[in-house]
Tab-separated table of C-alpha atoms and ligand atoms in Angstrom:
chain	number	residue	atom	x	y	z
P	1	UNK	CA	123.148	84.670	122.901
P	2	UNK	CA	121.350	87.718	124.008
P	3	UNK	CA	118.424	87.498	126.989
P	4	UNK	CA	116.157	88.148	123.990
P	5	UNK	CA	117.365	85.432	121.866
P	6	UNK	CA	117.212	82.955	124.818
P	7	UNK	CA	114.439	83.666	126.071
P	8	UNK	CA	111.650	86.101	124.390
P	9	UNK	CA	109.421	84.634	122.031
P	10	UNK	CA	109.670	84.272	118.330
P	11	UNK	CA	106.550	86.709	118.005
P	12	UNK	CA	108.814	89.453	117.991
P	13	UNK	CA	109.401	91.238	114.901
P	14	UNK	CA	110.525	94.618	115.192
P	15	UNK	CA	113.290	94.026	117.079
P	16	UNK	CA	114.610	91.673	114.320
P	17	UNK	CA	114.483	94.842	111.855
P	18	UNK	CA	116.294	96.721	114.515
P	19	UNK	CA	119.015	94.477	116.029
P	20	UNK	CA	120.404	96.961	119.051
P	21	UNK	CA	119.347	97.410	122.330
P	22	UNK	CA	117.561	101.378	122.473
P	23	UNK	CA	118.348	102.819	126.283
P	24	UNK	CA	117.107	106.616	125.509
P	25	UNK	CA	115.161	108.726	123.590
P	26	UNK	CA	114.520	112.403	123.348
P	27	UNK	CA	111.786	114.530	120.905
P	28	UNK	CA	112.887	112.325	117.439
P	29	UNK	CA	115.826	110.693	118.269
P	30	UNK	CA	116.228	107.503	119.647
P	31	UNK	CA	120.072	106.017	120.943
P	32	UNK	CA	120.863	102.696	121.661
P	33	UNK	CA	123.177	101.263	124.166
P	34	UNK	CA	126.108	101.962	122.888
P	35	UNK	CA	125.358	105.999	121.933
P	36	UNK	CA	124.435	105.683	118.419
P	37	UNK	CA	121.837	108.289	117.901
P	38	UNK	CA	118.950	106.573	115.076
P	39	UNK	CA	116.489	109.627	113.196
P	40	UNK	CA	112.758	108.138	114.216
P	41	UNK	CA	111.086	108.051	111.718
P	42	UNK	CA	108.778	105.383	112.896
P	43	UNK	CA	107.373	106.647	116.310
P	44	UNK	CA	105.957	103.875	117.827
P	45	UNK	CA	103.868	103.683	114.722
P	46	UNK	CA	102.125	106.607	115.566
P	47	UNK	CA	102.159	106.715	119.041
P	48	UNK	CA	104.439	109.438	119.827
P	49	UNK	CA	103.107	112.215	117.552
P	50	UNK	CA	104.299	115.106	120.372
P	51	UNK	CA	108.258	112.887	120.314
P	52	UNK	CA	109.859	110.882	123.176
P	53	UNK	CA	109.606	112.246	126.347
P	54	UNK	CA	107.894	115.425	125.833
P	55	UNK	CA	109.255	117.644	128.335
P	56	UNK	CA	105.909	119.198	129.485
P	57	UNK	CA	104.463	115.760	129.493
P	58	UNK	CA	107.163	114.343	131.615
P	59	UNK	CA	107.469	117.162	134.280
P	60	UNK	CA	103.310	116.831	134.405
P	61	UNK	CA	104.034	112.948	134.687
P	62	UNK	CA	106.868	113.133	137.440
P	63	UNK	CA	104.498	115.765	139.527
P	64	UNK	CA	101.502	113.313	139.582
P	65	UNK	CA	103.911	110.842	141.048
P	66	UNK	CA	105.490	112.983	143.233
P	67	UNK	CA	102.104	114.119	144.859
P	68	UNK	CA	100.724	110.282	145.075
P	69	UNK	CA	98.261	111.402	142.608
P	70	UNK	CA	95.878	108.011	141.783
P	71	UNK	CA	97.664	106.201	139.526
P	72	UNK	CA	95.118	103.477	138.711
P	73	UNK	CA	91.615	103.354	138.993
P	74	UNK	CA	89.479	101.410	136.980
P	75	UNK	CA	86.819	103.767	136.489
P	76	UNK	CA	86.664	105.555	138.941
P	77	UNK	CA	86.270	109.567	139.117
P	78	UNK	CA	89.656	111.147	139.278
P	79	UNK	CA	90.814	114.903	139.252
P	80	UNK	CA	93.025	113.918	136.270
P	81	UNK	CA	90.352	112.190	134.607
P	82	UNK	CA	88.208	115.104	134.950
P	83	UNK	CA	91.331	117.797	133.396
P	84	UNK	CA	91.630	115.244	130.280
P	85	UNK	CA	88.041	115.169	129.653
P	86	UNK	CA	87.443	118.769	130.173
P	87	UNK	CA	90.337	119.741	128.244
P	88	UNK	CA	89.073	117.341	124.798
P	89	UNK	CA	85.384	118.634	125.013
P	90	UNK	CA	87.196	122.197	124.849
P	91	UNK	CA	89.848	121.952	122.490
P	92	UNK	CA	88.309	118.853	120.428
P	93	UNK	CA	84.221	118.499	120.674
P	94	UNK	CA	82.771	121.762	121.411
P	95	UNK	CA	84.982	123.615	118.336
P	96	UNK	CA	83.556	121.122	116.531
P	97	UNK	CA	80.019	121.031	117.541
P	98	UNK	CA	80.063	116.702	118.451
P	99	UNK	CA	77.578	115.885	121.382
P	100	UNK	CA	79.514	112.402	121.541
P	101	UNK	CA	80.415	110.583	124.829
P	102	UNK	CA	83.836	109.453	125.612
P	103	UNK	CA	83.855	105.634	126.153
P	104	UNK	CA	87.001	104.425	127.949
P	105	UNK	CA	88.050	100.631	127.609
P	106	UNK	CA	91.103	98.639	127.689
P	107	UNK	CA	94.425	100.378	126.791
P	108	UNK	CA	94.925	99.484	123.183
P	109	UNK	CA	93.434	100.346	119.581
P	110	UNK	CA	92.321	96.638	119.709
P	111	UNK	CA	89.907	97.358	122.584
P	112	UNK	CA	88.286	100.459	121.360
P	113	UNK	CA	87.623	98.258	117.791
P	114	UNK	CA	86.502	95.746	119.862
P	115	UNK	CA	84.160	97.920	122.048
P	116	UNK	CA	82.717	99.943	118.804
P	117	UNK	CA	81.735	97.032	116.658
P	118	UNK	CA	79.983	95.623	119.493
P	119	UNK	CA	78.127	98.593	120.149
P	120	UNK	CA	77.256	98.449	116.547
P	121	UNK	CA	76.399	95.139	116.596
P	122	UNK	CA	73.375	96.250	119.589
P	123	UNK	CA	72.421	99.312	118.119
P	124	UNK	CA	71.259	97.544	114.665
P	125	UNK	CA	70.557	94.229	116.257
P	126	UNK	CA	72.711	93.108	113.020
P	127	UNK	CA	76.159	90.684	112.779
P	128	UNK	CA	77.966	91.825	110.249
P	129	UNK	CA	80.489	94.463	109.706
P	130	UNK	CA	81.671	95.405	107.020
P	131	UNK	CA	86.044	96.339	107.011
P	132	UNK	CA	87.891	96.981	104.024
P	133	UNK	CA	90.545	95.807	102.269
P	134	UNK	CA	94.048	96.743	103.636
P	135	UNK	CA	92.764	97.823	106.609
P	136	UNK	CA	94.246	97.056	110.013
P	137	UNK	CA	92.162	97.208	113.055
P	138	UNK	CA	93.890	95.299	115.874
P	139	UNK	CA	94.814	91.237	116.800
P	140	UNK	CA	92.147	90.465	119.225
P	141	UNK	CA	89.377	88.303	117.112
P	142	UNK	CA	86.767	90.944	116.817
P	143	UNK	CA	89.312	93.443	115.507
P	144	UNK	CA	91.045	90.903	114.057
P	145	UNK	CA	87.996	89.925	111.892
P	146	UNK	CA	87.923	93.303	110.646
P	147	UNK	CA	91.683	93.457	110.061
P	148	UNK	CA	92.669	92.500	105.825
P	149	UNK	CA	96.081	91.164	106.448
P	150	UNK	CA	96.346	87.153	106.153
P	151	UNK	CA	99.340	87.386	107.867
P	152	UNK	CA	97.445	88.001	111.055
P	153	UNK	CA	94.277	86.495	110.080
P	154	UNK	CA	95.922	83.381	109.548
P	155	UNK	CA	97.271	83.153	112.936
P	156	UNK	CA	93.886	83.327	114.756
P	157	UNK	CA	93.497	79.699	115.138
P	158	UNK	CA	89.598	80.160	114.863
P	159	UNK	CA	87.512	81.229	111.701
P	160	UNK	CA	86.919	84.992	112.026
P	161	UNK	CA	83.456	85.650	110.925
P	162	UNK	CA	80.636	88.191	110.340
P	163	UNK	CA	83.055	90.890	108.731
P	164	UNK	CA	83.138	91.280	104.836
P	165	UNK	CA	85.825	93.471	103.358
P	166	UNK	CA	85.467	95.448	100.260
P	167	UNK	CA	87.653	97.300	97.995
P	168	UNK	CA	88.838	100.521	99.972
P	169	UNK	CA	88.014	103.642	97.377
P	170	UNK	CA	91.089	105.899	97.697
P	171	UNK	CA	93.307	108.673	96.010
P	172	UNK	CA	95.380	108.994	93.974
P	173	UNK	CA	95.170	105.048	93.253
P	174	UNK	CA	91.573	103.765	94.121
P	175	UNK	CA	92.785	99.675	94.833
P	176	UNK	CA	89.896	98.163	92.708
P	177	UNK	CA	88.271	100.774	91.354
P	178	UNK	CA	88.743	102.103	87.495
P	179	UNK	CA	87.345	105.616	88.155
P	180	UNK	CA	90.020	107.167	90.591
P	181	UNK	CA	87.538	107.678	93.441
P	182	UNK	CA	86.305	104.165	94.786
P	183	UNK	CA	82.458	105.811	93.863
P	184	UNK	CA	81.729	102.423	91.567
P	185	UNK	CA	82.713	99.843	94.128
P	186	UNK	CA	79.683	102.093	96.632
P	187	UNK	CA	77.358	101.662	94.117
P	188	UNK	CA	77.659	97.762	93.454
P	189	UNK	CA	77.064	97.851	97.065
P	190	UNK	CA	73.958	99.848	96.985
P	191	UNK	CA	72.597	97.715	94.261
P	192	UNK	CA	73.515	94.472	96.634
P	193	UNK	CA	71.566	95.661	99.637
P	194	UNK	CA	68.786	96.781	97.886
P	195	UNK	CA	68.460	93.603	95.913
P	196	UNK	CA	66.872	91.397	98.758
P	197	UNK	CA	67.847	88.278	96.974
P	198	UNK	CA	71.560	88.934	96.655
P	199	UNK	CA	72.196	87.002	100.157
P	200	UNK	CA	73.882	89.728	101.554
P	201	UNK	CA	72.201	91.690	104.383
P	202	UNK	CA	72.938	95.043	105.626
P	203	UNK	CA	75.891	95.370	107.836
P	204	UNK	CA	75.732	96.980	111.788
P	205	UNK	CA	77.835	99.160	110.542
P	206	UNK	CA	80.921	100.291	108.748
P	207	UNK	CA	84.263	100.692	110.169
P	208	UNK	CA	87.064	102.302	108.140
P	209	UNK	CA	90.051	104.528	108.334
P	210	UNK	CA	89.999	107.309	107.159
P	211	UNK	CA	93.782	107.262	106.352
P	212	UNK	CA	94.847	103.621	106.455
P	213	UNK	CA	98.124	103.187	107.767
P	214	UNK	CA	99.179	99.848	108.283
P	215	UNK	CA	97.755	98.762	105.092
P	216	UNK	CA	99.910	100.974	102.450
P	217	UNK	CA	98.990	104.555	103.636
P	218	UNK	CA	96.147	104.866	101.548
P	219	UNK	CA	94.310	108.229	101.826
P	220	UNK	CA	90.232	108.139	101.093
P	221	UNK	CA	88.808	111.034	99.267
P	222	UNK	CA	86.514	112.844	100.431
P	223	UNK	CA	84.030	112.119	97.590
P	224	UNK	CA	84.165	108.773	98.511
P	225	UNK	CA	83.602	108.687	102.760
P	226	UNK	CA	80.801	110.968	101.923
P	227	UNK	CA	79.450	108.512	99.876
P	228	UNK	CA	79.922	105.708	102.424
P	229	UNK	CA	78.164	107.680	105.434
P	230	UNK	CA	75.519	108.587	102.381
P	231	UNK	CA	74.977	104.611	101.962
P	232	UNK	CA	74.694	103.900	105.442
P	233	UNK	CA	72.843	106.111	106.397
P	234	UNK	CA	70.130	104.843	103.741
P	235	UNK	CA	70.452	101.047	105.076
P	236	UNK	CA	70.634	102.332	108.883
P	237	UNK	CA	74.325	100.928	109.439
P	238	UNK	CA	76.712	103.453	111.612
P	239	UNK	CA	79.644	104.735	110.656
P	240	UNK	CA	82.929	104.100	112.830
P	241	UNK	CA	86.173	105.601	111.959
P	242	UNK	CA	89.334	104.375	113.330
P	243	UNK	CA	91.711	107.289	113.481
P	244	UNK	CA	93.939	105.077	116.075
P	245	UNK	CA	97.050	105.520	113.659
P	246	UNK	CA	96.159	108.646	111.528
P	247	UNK	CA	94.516	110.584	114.150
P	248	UNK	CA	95.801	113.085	117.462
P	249	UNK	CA	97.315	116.087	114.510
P	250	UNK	CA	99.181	113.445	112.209
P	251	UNK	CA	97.750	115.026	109.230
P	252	UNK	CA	97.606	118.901	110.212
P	253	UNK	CA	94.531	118.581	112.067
P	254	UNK	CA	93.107	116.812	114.926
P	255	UNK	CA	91.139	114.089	113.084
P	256	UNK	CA	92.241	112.727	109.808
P	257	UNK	CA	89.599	113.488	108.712
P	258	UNK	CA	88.939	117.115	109.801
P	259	UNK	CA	87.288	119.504	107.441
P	260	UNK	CA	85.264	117.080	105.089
P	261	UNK	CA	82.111	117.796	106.891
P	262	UNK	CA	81.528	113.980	107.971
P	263	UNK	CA	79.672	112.910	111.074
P	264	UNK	CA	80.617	109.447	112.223
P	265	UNK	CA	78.666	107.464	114.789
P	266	UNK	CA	82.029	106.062	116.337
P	267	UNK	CA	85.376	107.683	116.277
P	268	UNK	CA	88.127	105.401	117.848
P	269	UNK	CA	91.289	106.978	119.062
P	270	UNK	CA	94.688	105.481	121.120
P	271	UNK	CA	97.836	105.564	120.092
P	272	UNK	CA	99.177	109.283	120.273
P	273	UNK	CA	96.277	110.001	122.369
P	274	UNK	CA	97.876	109.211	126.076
P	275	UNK	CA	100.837	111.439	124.724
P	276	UNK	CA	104.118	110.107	126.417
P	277	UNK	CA	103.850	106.822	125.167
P	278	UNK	CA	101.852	105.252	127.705
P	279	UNK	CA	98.201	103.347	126.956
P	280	UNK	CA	94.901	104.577	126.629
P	281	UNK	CA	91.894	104.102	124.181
P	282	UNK	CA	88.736	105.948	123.343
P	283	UNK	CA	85.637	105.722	121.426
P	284	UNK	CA	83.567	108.871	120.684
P	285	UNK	CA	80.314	107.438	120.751
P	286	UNK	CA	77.086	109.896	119.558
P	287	UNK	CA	75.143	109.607	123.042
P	288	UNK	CA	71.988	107.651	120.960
P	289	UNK	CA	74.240	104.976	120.427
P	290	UNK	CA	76.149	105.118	124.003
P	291	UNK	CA	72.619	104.856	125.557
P	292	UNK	CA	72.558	101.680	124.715
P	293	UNK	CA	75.342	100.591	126.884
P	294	UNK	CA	74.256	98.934	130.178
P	295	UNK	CA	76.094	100.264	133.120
P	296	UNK	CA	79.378	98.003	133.611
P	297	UNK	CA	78.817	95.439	130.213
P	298	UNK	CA	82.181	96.157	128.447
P	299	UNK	CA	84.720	96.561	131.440
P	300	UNK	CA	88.352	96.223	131.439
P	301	UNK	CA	90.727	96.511	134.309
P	302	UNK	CA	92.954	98.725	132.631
P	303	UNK	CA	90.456	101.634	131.447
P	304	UNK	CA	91.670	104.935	131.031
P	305	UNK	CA	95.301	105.560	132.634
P	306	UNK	CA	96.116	107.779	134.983
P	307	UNK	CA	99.790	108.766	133.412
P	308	UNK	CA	97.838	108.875	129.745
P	309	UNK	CA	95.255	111.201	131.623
P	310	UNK	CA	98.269	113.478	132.795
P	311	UNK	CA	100.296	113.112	130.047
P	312	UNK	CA	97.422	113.112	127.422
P	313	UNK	CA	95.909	116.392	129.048
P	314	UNK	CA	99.296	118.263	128.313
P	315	UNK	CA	99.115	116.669	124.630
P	316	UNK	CA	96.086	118.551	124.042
P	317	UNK	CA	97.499	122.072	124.537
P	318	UNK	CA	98.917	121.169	121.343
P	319	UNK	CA	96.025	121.767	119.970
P	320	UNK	CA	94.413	125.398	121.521
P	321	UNK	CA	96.122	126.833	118.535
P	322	UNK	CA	97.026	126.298	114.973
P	323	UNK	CA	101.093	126.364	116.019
P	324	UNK	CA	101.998	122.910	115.535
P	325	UNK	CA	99.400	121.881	112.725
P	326	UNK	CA	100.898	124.596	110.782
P	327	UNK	CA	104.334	123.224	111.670
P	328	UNK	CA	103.038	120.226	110.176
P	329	UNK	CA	101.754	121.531	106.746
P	330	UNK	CA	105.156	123.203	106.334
P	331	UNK	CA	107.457	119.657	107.156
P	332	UNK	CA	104.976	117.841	105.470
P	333	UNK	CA	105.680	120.155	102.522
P	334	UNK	CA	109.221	119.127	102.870
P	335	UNK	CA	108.599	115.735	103.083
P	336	UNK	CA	105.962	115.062	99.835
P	337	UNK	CA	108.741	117.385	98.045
P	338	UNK	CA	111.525	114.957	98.957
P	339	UNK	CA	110.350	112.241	98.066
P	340	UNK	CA	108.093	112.775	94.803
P	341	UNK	CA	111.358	112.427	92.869
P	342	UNK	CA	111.454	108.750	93.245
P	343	UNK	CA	108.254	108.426	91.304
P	344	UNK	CA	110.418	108.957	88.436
P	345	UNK	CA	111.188	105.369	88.971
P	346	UNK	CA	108.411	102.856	87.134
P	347	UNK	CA	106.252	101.379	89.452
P	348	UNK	CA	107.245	103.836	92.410
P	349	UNK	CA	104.221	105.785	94.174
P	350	UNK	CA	104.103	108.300	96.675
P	351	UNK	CA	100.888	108.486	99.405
P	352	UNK	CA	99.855	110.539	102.446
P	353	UNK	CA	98.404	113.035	104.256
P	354	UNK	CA	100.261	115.311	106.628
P	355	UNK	CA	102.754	113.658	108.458
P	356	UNK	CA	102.171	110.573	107.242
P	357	UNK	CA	103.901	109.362	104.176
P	358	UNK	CA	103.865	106.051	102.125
P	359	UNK	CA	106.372	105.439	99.662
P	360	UNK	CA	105.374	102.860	97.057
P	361	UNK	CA	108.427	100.759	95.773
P	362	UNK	CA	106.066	97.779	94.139
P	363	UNK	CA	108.315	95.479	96.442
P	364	UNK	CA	108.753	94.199	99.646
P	365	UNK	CA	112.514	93.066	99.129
P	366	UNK	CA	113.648	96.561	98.106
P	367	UNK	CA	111.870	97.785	100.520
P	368	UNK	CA	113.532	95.632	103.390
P	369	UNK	CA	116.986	96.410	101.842
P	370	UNK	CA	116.296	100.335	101.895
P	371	UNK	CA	115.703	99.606	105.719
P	372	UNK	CA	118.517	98.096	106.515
P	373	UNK	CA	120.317	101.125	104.544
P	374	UNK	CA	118.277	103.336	106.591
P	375	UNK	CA	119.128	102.027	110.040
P	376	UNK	CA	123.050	101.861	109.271
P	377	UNK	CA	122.936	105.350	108.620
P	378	UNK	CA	121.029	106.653	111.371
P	379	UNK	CA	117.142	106.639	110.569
P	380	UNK	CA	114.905	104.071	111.909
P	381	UNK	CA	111.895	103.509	109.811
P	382	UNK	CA	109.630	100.307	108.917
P	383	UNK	CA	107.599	99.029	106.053
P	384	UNK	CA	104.238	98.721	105.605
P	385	UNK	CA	101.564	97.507	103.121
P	386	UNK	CA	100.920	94.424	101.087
P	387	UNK	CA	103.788	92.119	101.554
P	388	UNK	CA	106.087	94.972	103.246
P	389	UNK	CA	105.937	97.124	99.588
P	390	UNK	CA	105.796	100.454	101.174
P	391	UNK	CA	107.750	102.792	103.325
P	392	UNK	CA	106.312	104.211	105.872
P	393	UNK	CA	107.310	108.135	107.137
P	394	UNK	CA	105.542	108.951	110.289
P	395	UNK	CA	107.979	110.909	112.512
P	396	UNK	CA	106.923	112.842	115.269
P	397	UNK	CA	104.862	115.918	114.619
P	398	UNK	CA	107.912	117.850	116.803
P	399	UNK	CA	110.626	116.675	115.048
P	400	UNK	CA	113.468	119.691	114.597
P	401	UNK	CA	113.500	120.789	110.540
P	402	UNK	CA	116.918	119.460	110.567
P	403	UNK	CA	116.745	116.206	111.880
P	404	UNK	CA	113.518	115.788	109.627
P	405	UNK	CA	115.660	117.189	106.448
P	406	UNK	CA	118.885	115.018	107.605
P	407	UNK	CA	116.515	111.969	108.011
P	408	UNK	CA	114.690	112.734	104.631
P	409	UNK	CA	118.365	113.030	103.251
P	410	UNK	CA	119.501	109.176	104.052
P	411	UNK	CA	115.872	107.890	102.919
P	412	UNK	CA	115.506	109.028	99.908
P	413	UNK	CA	119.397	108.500	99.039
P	414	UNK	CA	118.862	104.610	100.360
P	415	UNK	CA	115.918	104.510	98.061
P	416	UNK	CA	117.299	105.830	95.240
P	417	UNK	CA	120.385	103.508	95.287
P	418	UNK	CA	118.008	100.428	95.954
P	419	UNK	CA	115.912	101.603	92.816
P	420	UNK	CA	118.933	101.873	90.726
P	421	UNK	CA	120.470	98.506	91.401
P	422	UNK	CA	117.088	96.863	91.329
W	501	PLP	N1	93.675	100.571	114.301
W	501	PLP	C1	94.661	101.122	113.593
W	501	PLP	C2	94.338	102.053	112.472
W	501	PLP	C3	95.999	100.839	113.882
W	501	PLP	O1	96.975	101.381	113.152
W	501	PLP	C4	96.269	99.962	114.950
W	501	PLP	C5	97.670	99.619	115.292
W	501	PLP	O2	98.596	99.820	114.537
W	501	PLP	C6	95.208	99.416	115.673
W	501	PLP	C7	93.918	99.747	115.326
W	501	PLP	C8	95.457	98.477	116.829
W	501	PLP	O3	96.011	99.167	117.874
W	501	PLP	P1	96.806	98.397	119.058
W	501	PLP	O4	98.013	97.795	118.418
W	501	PLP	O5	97.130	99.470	120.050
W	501	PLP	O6	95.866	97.382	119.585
C-alpha cells in the first residue's frame, strides 16, 4: 500500500483518475516516475495557461531566490509587487481604459469569490447573490453558496444561504431557455424584481462566469451578459465576473470576455494568473466600490505571493503583443475542427471558446471510460459538467502544434471507440 493509500485522505480525487506518481513536467508534458511522458491536456485546470515550468518564469523565479529577494510579505510594499502591478495596469487596464483597483487576498479563486461577494454585500447593503446554475465558484461557504454542484454543496455540513441560482443563458444550447440566447429567463427576472410582491428582493449583486468551466464549458453570449449588466444596472446590483478558470489568454484574449464591450464592477482572477503554478488571487474592484473597504477588514496571511509576483510579472509579457493569442486562435482552430466530427454521434455536443473545449457525450460513464483510454495512451485529461458528462480540453496556451495534434489524435480516437460501443 502506497504512502497515499495509507495515509492521505479519502478527499482526494484526482489522483484516483490518475493512478501514477508525476516527478516532472515541462511546457505540456507531464512524466511520471517511471518516464512515461502523459499529453496535458488538463493543466492544473487552468492554472498553467503559459505550461509547466515556463523557462522565463523559472530563471525569473530562481534569480529572486538567489538574490534573497522577499519572499513573503503579507502586504507589505515590495519591488516585485510593484513590477507585477505596473506591468497589469500597462499591458491589462490602461489598453483597456478600467480605473479598477487590484485587491489582493488569500491565494485561491475561493478567496477572491469570497472577498467580492462581500464587498457586494456592503456596497448595496443587500444579502443576496444571485449565482447560476452550473456554475462553480470555490468550497469555502461563501463561494460555496454560490457554487451549483450538490456534490459540493452537500458536503458543507451547514445550510448555505442568501444565494439563488438561475438558469445560466448560453450558446449554442441556452440550459433552460427555448430561445437559444438565455434573453427569456432575464426577463422573468425583471418582471420578479419589479413586482414588489413576488418575495424576492434585489440581489447585491450578480456573479457569473463568463465562460463556465467546471460546470460543462458553457459559453454566454454576448446578447445575453449585456442583458444581465443591463438588469442590474436598473435594480443597482453589481456585476462580478469570475474569469478564475477562463481568464489570463485561455480564450485568445486576456479576459474571457474581451471585446463585448462589458464593464463589470468585480473581475476575479487566480489560477493562471501567478504563472508557474504557484498561488495568487485578485479582484479588480472599480475604485467606488473598493472605497468602501476599511483599511485591514478582509486580511489573509497569504496575500499576494512573492514567486506569483515574479513569476506572474513574466506571464504578462505574454500579453504586450498579439503573438500567443493568435497562436491560440490558430490551435484552437485545430482543436473545434477535431473534434466537431463526434457530433455526428446523437446526443454528442461540442462547447468552447479558445482554448477551452467541452465535449458533450450525454454521459458520465462514457466519459470516465474515454479517460481511462486517454491516460493509457499518453494524454491526461478530466471530465467535467453535470454528473462528469463532458470532456474537458484545456491544455496549455504553449503547447507545441504537435503534441496538441498527437494529443487531439488519442482523444478523439478514445471517443469515437467509446461512442461506437456505447
Ligand atoms: N471560480 C472558478 C471559475 C473556478 O474554476 C474555480 C476552480 O476551479 C474557482 C473559482 C475556485 O478556485 P480555487 O480552487 O483556486 O479556490
Amino acid at each position: 500500500m502506497s504512502i497515499f493509500e495509507e495515509r492521505e485522505s479519502e478527499i482526494r480525487a484526482y489522483s484516483r483518475l490518475y493512478p501514477v506518481v508525476f516527478e516532472k513536467s515541462r511546457n505540456a508534458i507531464i512524466s511520471d516516475e517511471t518516464g512515461k511522458d502523459y499529453i496535458d491536456f488538463f493543466a492544473g485546470a487552468g492554472v498553467l495557461n503559459f505550461g509547466h515550468n515556463n523557462p522565463a518564469m523559472k530563471k525569473a523565479v530562481i534569480a529572486h531566490l538567489e538574490a534573497d529577494g522577499v519572499t513573503h510579505s503579507l502586504d507589505l510594499e515590495t519591488t516585485v509587487k510593484r513590477s507585477f502591478m505596473e506591468r497589469f495596469t500597462e499591458r491589462v487596464l490602461e489598453p483597456r481604459g478600467m480605473p479598477h483597483k487590484m485587491q489582493f487576498m488569500g491565494p485561491t479563486g475561493t478567496n477572491a469569490v469570497e472577498a467580492a461577494i462581500k464587498l457586494a454585500r456592503r456596497v448595496t447593503g443587500r444579502n443576496e447573490i444571485v449565482a447560476f446554475q452550473h456554475g462553480f465558484h470555490g468550497m469555502t461557504l461563501g463561494a460555496l453558496a454560490c457554487t451549483a454542484n450538490s456534490v459540493f454543496r452537500n458536503a458543507s455540513g451547514v445550510p448555505l444561504q442568501h444565494v439563488r441560482h438561475y438558469p445560466y443563458g448560453c450558446e449554442p444550447v441556452c440550459l433552460g431557455c427555448t430561445r437559444g440566447c438565455g434573453m427569456e429567463g432575464l426577463e422573468r427576472l425583471r418582471a420578479q424584481y419589479a413586482d414588489t410582491s413576488s418575495g424576492v428582493a434585489a440581489p447585491a449583486a450578480f456573479l457569473v462566469e463568463p465562460i463556465q468551466a467546471e460546470g460543462g464549458v458553457n459559453v454566454a453570449s454576448k446578447e445575453w451578459l449585456h442583458g444581465l449588466q443591463k438588469l442590474a444596472k436598473e435594480i443597482g446590483a453589481l456585476v462580478i465576473f469570475d474569469d478564475i478558470q477562463a481568464g489570463m489568454g485561455r480564450t485568445g484574449s486576456f479576459f474571457s470576455f474581451d471585446g463585448m464591450d462589458l464593464d463589470p464592477d468585480i473581475i476575479c482572477l487566480a489560477k493562471g494568473l501567478g504563472g508557474l503554478g504557484t498561488p495568487i488571487a485578485m479582484n479588480l474592484v472599480k475604485p467606488e466600490h473598493d472605497n468602501r473597504w476599511k483599511p485591514g477588514e478582509h486580511t489573509g496571511t497569504f496575500r499576494g505571493q512573492s514567486l506569483s509576483f515574479v513569476a506572474g510579472t513574466e506571464a504578462l509579457d505574454y500579453f504586450k503583443d498579439e503573438s500567443l493569442m493568435d497562436e491560440v486562435k490558430a490551435k484552437s482552430a485545430k482543436i473545434f475542427e477535431a473534434l466537431a466530427p463526434l457530433e455526428k454521434h446523437p446526443g454528442v455536443q461540442v462547447r468552447g471558446k479558445g482554448m477551452i473545449a467541452g465535449l458533450d457525450l450525454g454521459d458520465g460513464a462514457l466519459v470516465k471510460e474515454v479517460v481511462h483510454k486517454c491516460f493509457d495512451a499518453g494524454v491526461l485529461i478530466c471530465p467535467c459538467g453535470t454528473g462528469g458528462r463532458v470532456l474537458k480540453l484545456i491544455p496549455p496556451l504553449t503547447i507545441p502544434d504537435d503534441q496538441l495534434e498527437q494529443g487531439l489524435k488519442i482523444i478523439t480516437q478514445a471517443a469515437e471507440e467509446v461512442l461506437q460501443a456505447a
